[in-house]
Every structure is written in C-alpha cells, then in structure tokens.
C-alpha cells in the first residue's frame, strides 16, 4: 500500500529506530535528525514517517503530511536559531538533482552564507 515502510529504505529504518540517528524533533507524522555529512553548521533532515520517494509524490498522496514536513522545517530553523539570519530548505528530487535516498526528506541548511544559483 502507498506510504507503507520499505524494508530496504534507510530512512524508514530511522523512523522505526532500527538505524540510530541524532533526532532533534519529532511530531506525530515526522522525524527530524542531523545529517550524517553536514554541509553547513546546521544541517537537519526532516522526513515524513510514511514512505514516499520524493516531496511531490508525498504532496499528491498526503498533502497534510507534506505541509507537516515544511512546518517542522521551520520549527527546526527556529530551534537552531537560524530563522532570523535565513536558511534554505532543499528537496532534491531525482538522481540527476543529487537525490540519493528515495524517501522524502527536506534538508534544512543554515548557519553560513548561501549562494545562488545552487551547485
Ligand atoms: P539526498 O542526497 O538529497 O538524497 O540526501 C540524503 C542525505 O542523507 C545526505 O545528505 C546524507 O548525508 C544523508 N544521510 C545518509 N545516511 C544518513 C544517516 N544514516 N543519518 C543521517 N543522514 C544520513
Ligand atoms: Zn522509506
């Protein structure tokens, strides 16, 4: 069924606790944890507990949970005190855009200057 945990998915295993992570926030529908390979002083991933491969497919199937991911990203930014200086929410979609884990995740990046266009 859509959204069900996938046995071969790293982030589903973080949701269940089978793989450890440094969790910084949790809600009924989401988990936020520190990226293992941080690209900025603050680099947190916000994921839905349900499994969808990317943000757009999550939004089609479960729009409220897609909104929950964005709300939690904002709350992470406030917790980390990067909300006033500015932060970036990144939703890599597809391997050509750098997506390596096919369970929706929002990168929350901040604590340093950000350039545009992104790399
Ligand atoms: P993406 O390249 O957009 O799919 O992002 C996947 C992110 O997951 C990368 O930034 C990785 O550093 C991060 N990552 C991979 N494995 C783990 C893990 N076990 N715990 C925390 N972050 C991870
Ligand atoms: Zn998953």
PDB file of C-alpha atoms and ligand atoms in Angstrom:
ATOM      1  CA  UNK A   1       0.000   0.000   0.000  1.00  0.00           C
ATOM      2  CA  UNK A   2       1.207   3.552  -0.699  1.00  0.00           C
ATOM      3  CA  UNK A   3       3.174   5.057   2.150  1.00  0.00           C
ATOM      4  CA  UNK A   4       3.985   1.698   3.769  1.00  0.00           C
ATOM      5  CA  UNK A   5       7.500   1.186   5.228  1.00  0.00           C
ATOM      6  CA  UNK A   6      10.008  -0.308   2.782  1.00  0.00           C
ATOM      7  CA  UNK A   7      12.366  -2.967   4.130  1.00  0.00           C
ATOM      8  CA  UNK A   8      15.279  -1.668   2.028  1.00  0.00           C
ATOM      9  CA  UNK A   9      14.842   2.017   2.955  1.00  0.00           C
ATOM     10  CA  UNK A  10      17.416   3.687   5.225  1.00  0.00           C
ATOM     11  CA  UNK A  11      15.058   6.432   6.383  1.00  0.00           C
ATOM     12  CA  UNK A  12      12.189   4.001   7.134  1.00  0.00           C
ATOM     13  CA  UNK A  13      14.723   2.281   9.436  1.00  0.00           C
ATOM     14  CA  UNK A  14      15.487   5.601  11.148  1.00  0.00           C
ATOM     15  CA  UNK A  15      11.713   6.074  11.684  1.00  0.00           C
ATOM     16  CA  UNK A  16      11.473   2.660  13.382  1.00  0.00           C
ATOM     17  CA  UNK A  17      14.730   3.147  15.341  1.00  0.00           C
ATOM     18  CA  UNK A  18      16.465   0.203  13.640  1.00  0.00           C
ATOM     19  CA  UNK A  19      19.180   2.632  12.484  1.00  0.00           C
ATOM     20  CA  UNK A  20      20.271   5.269  15.020  1.00  0.00           C
ATOM     21  CA  UNK A  21      20.134   8.973  14.278  1.00  0.00           C
ATOM     22  CA  UNK A  22      20.549  12.188  16.226  1.00  0.00           C
ATOM     23  CA  UNK A  23      16.889  13.145  16.416  1.00  0.00           C
ATOM     24  CA  UNK A  24      16.228  16.828  17.129  1.00  0.00           C
ATOM     25  CA  UNK A  25      12.439  16.971  16.720  1.00  0.00           C
ATOM     26  CA  UNK A  26       9.568  14.547  16.293  1.00  0.00           C
ATOM     27  CA  UNK A  27       5.858  15.038  15.546  1.00  0.00           C
ATOM     28  CA  UNK A  28       3.008  12.609  15.014  1.00  0.00           C
ATOM     29  CA  UNK A  29       3.871  12.419  11.306  1.00  0.00           C
ATOM     30  CA  UNK A  30       7.532  13.479  11.004  1.00  0.00           C
ATOM     31  CA  UNK A  31      11.054  12.980  12.363  1.00  0.00           C
ATOM     32  CA  UNK A  32      13.924  15.486  12.137  1.00  0.00           C
ATOM     33  CA  UNK A  33      17.550  14.392  12.616  1.00  0.00           C
ATOM     34  CA  UNK A  34      21.051  15.686  11.930  1.00  0.00           C
ATOM     35  CA  UNK A  35      22.558  14.874   8.542  1.00  0.00           C
ATOM     36  CA  UNK A  36      25.475  12.454   8.923  1.00  0.00           C
ATOM     37  CA  UNK A  37      27.535  14.505   6.431  1.00  0.00           C
ATOM     38  CA  UNK A  38      26.665  18.121   7.233  1.00  0.00           C
ATOM     39  CA  UNK A  39      27.083  20.735   4.503  1.00  0.00           C
ATOM     40  CA  UNK A  40      26.521  23.703   6.837  1.00  0.00           C
ATOM     41  CA  UNK A  41      26.777  24.405  10.589  1.00  0.00           C
ATOM     42  CA  UNK A  42      23.106  23.444  10.808  1.00  0.00           C
ATOM     43  CA  UNK A  43      22.099  20.575   8.515  1.00  0.00           C
ATOM     44  CA  UNK A  44      18.983  18.721   9.607  1.00  0.00           C
ATOM     45  CA  UNK A  45      16.779  16.368   7.579  1.00  0.00           C
ATOM     46  CA  UNK A  46      13.009  16.413   8.108  1.00  0.00           C
ATOM     47  CA  UNK A  47      11.249  13.264   6.908  1.00  0.00           C
ATOM     48  CA  UNK A  48       7.664  12.032   6.953  1.00  0.00           C
ATOM     49  CA  UNK A  49       7.139   8.770   8.827  1.00  0.00           C
ATOM     50  CA  UNK A  50       5.336   7.424   5.757  1.00  0.00           C
ATOM     51  CA  UNK A  51       7.396   6.293   2.790  1.00  0.00           C
ATOM     52  CA  UNK A  52       7.083   8.241  -0.459  1.00  0.00           C
ATOM     53  CA  UNK A  53      10.066   8.576  -2.777  1.00  0.00           C
ATOM     54  CA  UNK A  54      10.024  12.360  -3.111  1.00  0.00           C
ATOM     55  CA  UNK A  55       8.300  15.509  -1.949  1.00  0.00           C
ATOM     56  CA  UNK A  56       5.954  15.865  -4.921  1.00  0.00           C
ATOM     57  CA  UNK A  57       4.613  12.307  -4.659  1.00  0.00           C
ATOM     58  CA  UNK A  58       4.103  12.850  -0.908  1.00  0.00           C
ATOM     59  CA  UNK A  59       2.187  16.077  -1.612  1.00  0.00           C
ATOM     60  CA  UNK A  60      -0.114  14.320  -4.104  1.00  0.00           C
ATOM     61  CA  UNK A  61      -0.871  11.397  -1.768  1.00  0.00           C
ATOM     62  CA  UNK A  62      -0.746  13.078   1.668  1.00  0.00           C
ATOM     63  CA  UNK A  63      -0.887  16.870   1.333  1.00  0.00           C
ATOM     64  CA  UNK A  64      -1.296  17.453   5.056  1.00  0.00           C
ATOM     65  CA  UNK A  65       1.876  15.478   5.799  1.00  0.00           C
ATOM     66  CA  UNK A  66       3.763  17.420   3.124  1.00  0.00           C
ATOM     67  CA  UNK A  67       2.675  20.570   4.964  1.00  0.00           C
ATOM     68  CA  UNK A  68       3.777  18.997   8.255  1.00  0.00           C
ATOM     69  CA  UNK A  69       7.290  18.499   6.801  1.00  0.00           C
ATOM     70  CA  UNK A  70       7.502  22.205   5.924  1.00  0.00           C
ATOM     71  CA  UNK A  71       6.111  23.277   9.309  1.00  0.00           C
ATOM     72  CA  UNK A  72       8.687  21.113  11.085  1.00  0.00           C
ATOM     73  CA  UNK A  73      11.460  22.515   8.872  1.00  0.00           C
ATOM     74  CA  UNK A  74      10.511  25.986  10.075  1.00  0.00           C
ATOM     75  CA  UNK A  75      10.434  24.822  13.684  1.00  0.00           C
ATOM     76  CA  UNK A  76      13.891  23.243  13.296  1.00  0.00           C
ATOM     77  CA  UNK A  77      15.168  26.563  11.947  1.00  0.00           C
ATOM     78  CA  UNK A  78      13.709  28.354  14.982  1.00  0.00           C
ATOM     79  CA  UNK A  79      15.149  25.753  17.397  1.00  0.00           C
ATOM     80  CA  UNK A  80      18.568  26.100  15.748  1.00  0.00           C
ATOM     81  CA  UNK A  81      18.318  29.925  15.771  1.00  0.00           C
ATOM     82  CA  UNK A  82      18.910  30.231  12.028  1.00  0.00           C
ATOM     83  CA  UNK A  83      15.459  31.621  11.270  1.00  0.00           C
ATOM     84  CA  UNK A  84      16.495  35.270  11.550  1.00  0.00           C
ATOM     85  CA  UNK A  85      19.698  35.014   9.502  1.00  0.00           C
ATOM     86  CA  UNK A  86      17.960  32.910   6.844  1.00  0.00           C
ATOM     87  CA  UNK A  87      18.071  29.273   5.936  1.00  0.00           C
ATOM     88  CA  UNK A  88      17.484  27.013   2.973  1.00  0.00           C
ATOM     89  CA  UNK A  89      15.021  24.126   2.587  1.00  0.00           C
ATOM     90  CA  UNK A  90      16.215  21.760  -0.162  1.00  0.00           C
ATOM     91  CA  UNK A  91      14.143  18.951  -1.677  1.00  0.00           C
ATOM     92  CA  UNK A  92      16.446  17.107  -4.083  1.00  0.00           C
ATOM     93  CA  UNK A  93      14.246  15.160  -6.495  1.00  0.00           C
ATOM     94  CA  UNK A  94      15.767  12.529  -8.792  1.00  0.00           C
ATOM     95  CA  UNK A  95      19.331  11.252  -9.028  1.00  0.00           C
ATOM     96  CA  UNK A  96      20.207  13.943 -11.579  1.00  0.00           C
ATOM     97  CA  UNK A  97      19.487  16.544  -8.890  1.00  0.00           C
ATOM     98  CA  UNK A  98      21.566  14.732  -6.281  1.00  0.00           C
ATOM     99  CA  UNK A  99      18.889  12.644  -4.563  1.00  0.00           C
ATOM    100  CA  UNK A 100      20.487   9.536  -3.067  1.00  0.00           C
ATOM    101  CA  UNK A 101      17.845   8.410  -0.561  1.00  0.00           C
ATOM    102  CA  UNK A 102      14.438   7.801  -2.104  1.00  0.00           C
ATOM    103  CA  UNK A 103      12.348   8.538   0.986  1.00  0.00           C
ATOM    104  CA  UNK A 104      11.133  12.157   1.025  1.00  0.00           C
ATOM    105  CA  UNK A 105      13.410  14.433   3.036  1.00  0.00           C
ATOM    106  CA  UNK A 106      13.736  18.171   3.392  1.00  0.00           C
ATOM    107  CA  UNK A 107      17.266  19.420   4.052  1.00  0.00           C
ATOM    108  CA  UNK A 108      17.284  22.393   6.438  1.00  0.00           C
ATOM    109  CA  UNK A 109      20.585  24.231   5.972  1.00  0.00           C
ATOM    110  CA  UNK A 110      21.833  27.351   7.724  1.00  0.00           C
ATOM    111  CA  UNK A 111      24.420  28.999   9.897  1.00  0.00           C
ATOM    112  CA  UNK A 112      26.529  30.238   6.982  1.00  0.00           C
ATOM    113  CA  UNK A 113      26.056  32.359   3.897  1.00  0.00           C
ATOM    114  CA  UNK A 114      24.239  30.739   0.973  1.00  0.00           C
ATOM    115  CA  UNK A 115      24.982  31.419  -2.660  1.00  0.00           C
ATOM    116  CA  UNK A 116      22.664  31.448  -5.654  1.00  0.00           C
ATOM    117  CA  UNK A 117      22.425  29.664  -8.035  1.00  0.00           C
ATOM    118  CA  UNK A 118      22.930  26.461  -6.043  1.00  0.00           C
ATOM    119  CA  UNK A 119      25.540  23.983  -7.260  1.00  0.00           C
TER     120      UNK A 119
HETATM  121  P1  LIG B   1      19.925  13.416  -0.794  1.00  0.00           P
HETATM  122  O1  LIG B   1      21.283  13.382  -1.441  1.00  0.00           O
HETATM  123  O2  LIG B   1      19.150  14.708  -1.057  1.00  0.00           O
HETATM  124  O3  LIG B   1      19.111  12.190  -1.106  1.00  0.00           O
HETATM  125  O4  LIG B   1      20.180  13.456   0.765  1.00  0.00           O
HETATM  126  C1  LIG B   1      20.434  12.313   1.521  1.00  0.00           C
HETATM  127  C2  LIG B   1      21.139  12.790   2.759  1.00  0.00           C
HETATM  128  O5  LIG B   1      21.080  11.775   3.726  1.00  0.00           O
HETATM  129  C3  LIG B   1      22.618  13.133   2.546  1.00  0.00           C
HETATM  130  O6  LIG B   1      22.841  14.496   2.867  1.00  0.00           O
HETATM  131  C4  LIG B   1      23.336  12.179   3.506  1.00  0.00           C
HETATM  132  O7  LIG B   1      24.462  12.761   4.118  1.00  0.00           O
HETATM  133  C5  LIG B   1      22.244  11.857   4.494  1.00  0.00           C
HETATM  134  N1  LIG B   1      22.376  10.583   5.190  1.00  0.00           N
HETATM  135  C6  LIG B   1      22.667   9.383   4.642  1.00  0.00           C
HETATM  136  N2  LIG B   1      22.673   8.418   5.597  1.00  0.00           N
HETATM  137  C7  LIG B   1      22.368   9.039   6.765  1.00  0.00           C
HETATM  138  C8  LIG B   1      22.222   8.594   8.122  1.00  0.00           C
HETATM  139  N3  LIG B   1      22.376   7.299   8.466  1.00  0.00           N
HETATM  140  N4  LIG B   1      21.916   9.513   9.067  1.00  0.00           N
HETATM  141  C9  LIG B   1      21.773  10.816   8.739  1.00  0.00           C
HETATM  142  N5  LIG B   1      21.877  11.292   7.480  1.00  0.00           N
HETATM  143  C10 LIG B   1      22.184  10.425   6.512  1.00  0.00           C
HETATM  144 ZN1  LIG B   2      11.334   4.890   3.479  1.00  0.00          ZN
END
